[in-house]
Amino acid sequence: MSYERFETPAASPWKSRLALYWQLVRGDRPIGWLLLLWPTWWGLWLAAEGMPPLWTLFVFSAGVWLTRSAGCVINDYADRWLDPHVERTKGRPLATGAVRGREALVLFAVLMLAAFALVLTLNRLTILMSFIGVVLAASYPYLKRYTHLPQVYLGLAFGWGIPMAFAAVRGEVPALAWLLYAANIVWSTAYDTWYAMVDREDDLRMGSKSTAILFGDMDLVAQGVLYGLFLLALLLVGQRAGMGAYYWVGLAVAAALIVYEFAIARGRDRAACFRAFLHNHWVGLAVFAGIAADFALRGT
């Protein structure tokens, strides 16, 4: 497959190109960054048992934005032949030819190198683990061609900041980190299935694969199982970490928000499924608020 979908894209002023690059990294759509940020902060706060060191917090927060942006670029590069045929994605810069494939690859490399430069300020274990993160981020977009489980792989990639956070703060990755990582995998699979349900008809027509297609008419049942496993894993995390009342309140709020998602998406309407996907930002925030409040207010 050629680098380019269009061999001679129209030239545009540099300001317009910057706007196109901003669109390519989804700078105008922070939902993906937030869905990646909250689990990373879960890991940082649990690893530090409270507020993590400020530099570590900065490295991981900035790294989340950089790696998520890089992931969007490589995703659009991988899908540059598919996106023009999908209603939701046909206007993306690579799909229209406004940005060239070679430009996208350079931008991906710059973003990942910037993230790696930040990681180099941390300990050796965290640096070594970052290479796995690069592989996960770069390979994820190609999974939909070969398996119905790209949403699971997204969870692996989106949650890798959790074991890295423990490595950076504690110099090791305990069982608690892997349990939290597992919770994020099933959560990411669930919310990205809502996203896949938006594109299901287009994906079927183009031969792309997803959990939404795999689950078929049992999609809402499967979603219920996934979210149930997510809450169960967080319950076990709370018990293992010795969390208190504020954590359990945060978890209860997250559970109520998940129930609301099913209420709005029960008809499987595209717009409703997309709203359910976006709503997971609040789920992640509720869990983080419970963790942060529990550590901050212990003994008060």
XYZ file of C-alpha atoms in Angstrom, residues 10-174:
165
model
C -3.497 20.801 -2.459
C -0.966 23.228 -1.000
C -2.092 25.345 1.945
C -0.586 28.158 4.058
C 1.404 27.138 7.129
C -1.320 28.342 9.503
C -3.832 26.156 7.720
C -1.418 23.239 7.917
C -1.019 23.704 11.658
C -4.794 23.633 11.953
C -4.846 20.397 9.968
C -2.181 18.861 12.214
C -4.180 19.953 15.276
C -7.201 18.209 13.809
C -5.098 15.128 13.022
C -3.952 14.797 16.663
C -7.568 15.425 17.820
C -6.524 18.550 19.666
C -10.089 19.770 19.204
C -11.480 16.586 20.822
C -10.035 16.075 24.313
C -12.197 13.052 25.194
C -9.510 10.546 24.159
C -6.874 12.346 26.215
C -9.126 12.363 29.265
C -9.974 8.665 28.927
C -6.250 7.984 28.930
C -5.463 10.484 31.694
C -7.817 9.210 34.395
C -6.435 5.621 34.574
C -2.899 6.994 34.564
C -3.765 9.227 37.506
C -5.454 6.285 39.257
C -2.127 4.483 39.024
C -0.036 7.463 40.130
C -2.172 8.210 43.203
C -2.405 4.567 44.275
C 1.321 4.033 43.748
C 2.221 7.132 45.795
C -0.650 6.629 48.256
C -1.597 10.235 47.639
C -0.215 13.092 45.586
C 2.692 11.832 43.451
C 5.928 13.815 42.980
C 5.194 16.883 40.850
C 7.743 16.088 38.136
C 6.439 12.543 37.805
C 2.897 13.905 37.587
C 3.971 16.337 34.852
C 5.833 13.671 32.856
C 2.888 11.306 32.866
C 0.267 13.986 32.197
C 2.216 15.470 29.283
C 3.105 11.963 28.113
C -0.567 11.035 28.028
C -1.317 13.918 25.673
C 1.681 13.193 23.452
C 1.092 9.453 23.161
C -2.640 9.834 22.656
C -1.968 12.380 19.902
C 0.579 10.055 18.310
C -1.917 7.214 18.536
C -4.527 9.278 16.692
C -2.037 10.058 13.931
C -0.974 6.451 13.374
C -4.613 5.326 13.597
C -5.623 7.713 10.827
C -2.574 6.693 8.795
C -3.560 3.023 9.062
C -7.184 3.852 8.167
C -6.515 6.386 5.425
C -8.119 4.056 2.856
C -11.039 3.105 5.097
C -11.999 6.448 6.662
C -13.340 8.034 3.431
C -16.070 5.366 3.411
C -17.169 5.885 7.025
C -19.623 8.701 7.711
C -17.994 9.766 10.994
C -14.416 9.850 9.646
C -14.645 10.853 6.003
C -13.646 14.460 6.760
C -10.374 13.658 8.543
C -7.242 15.252 7.045
C -5.682 12.014 5.795
C -8.994 10.746 4.449
C -9.468 13.883 2.339
C -5.814 14.102 1.285
C -5.304 17.476 2.991
C -2.372 15.930 4.890
C 0.042 13.505 3.236
C 0.878 10.101 4.631
C 4.576 10.978 4.941
C 3.687 14.068 6.951
C 1.626 11.939 9.318
C 4.513 9.510 9.867
C 6.895 12.377 10.645
C 4.395 13.892 13.070
C 3.937 10.497 14.775
C 7.698 10.150 15.190
C 8.077 13.671 16.621
C 5.307 13.120 19.170
C 6.680 9.763 20.302
C 10.227 11.106 20.559
C 8.982 13.997 22.709
C 7.197 11.538 24.998
C 10.306 9.346 25.177
C 12.440 12.370 26.076
C 10.205 12.932 29.099
C 10.405 9.274 30.121
C 14.216 9.459 30.016
C 14.055 11.641 33.151
C 12.581 8.711 35.129
C 14.077 5.454 36.394
C 15.433 2.569 34.314
C 12.408 0.275 34.763
C 10.028 2.969 33.530
C 12.234 3.641 30.499
C 12.333 -0.042 29.584
C 8.557 -0.358 29.954
C 8.045 2.632 27.647
C 9.253 0.544 24.688
C 6.309 -1.803 25.194
C 4.037 1.248 25.203
C 5.412 2.341 21.824
C 4.740 -1.091 20.316
C 1.196 -1.139 21.697
C 0.407 2.371 20.416
C 1.872 1.773 16.952
C 0.308 -1.644 16.349
C -3.207 -1.066 17.688
C -4.700 0.515 14.522
C -3.955 -2.571 12.433
C -5.798 -5.030 14.691
C -9.238 -4.305 13.231
C -8.130 -5.961 9.986
C -7.330 -9.290 11.614
C -9.413 -9.684 14.776
C -12.748 -8.681 16.256
C -10.976 -7.585 19.448
C -9.207 -4.293 18.662
C -11.112 -2.766 21.594
C -9.353 -5.166 23.977
C -6.012 -4.214 22.477
C -6.942 -0.557 22.917
C -7.337 -1.302 26.630
C -3.858 -2.809 26.693
C -2.441 0.307 25.038
C -4.505 2.925 26.907
C -3.803 1.383 30.292
C -0.062 0.850 29.960
C 0.508 4.081 31.879
C -0.756 2.270 35.017
C 2.119 -0.216 35.456
C 4.512 2.479 34.252
C 3.200 4.808 36.979
C 3.932 2.225 39.657
C 7.376 1.631 38.155
C 8.122 5.372 38.226
C 6.903 5.933 41.793
C 7.875 2.681 43.513
C 10.544 1.213 41.243
C 8.488 -1.980 40.905
C 5.145 -3.160 39.543
C 3.179 -4.954 42.294
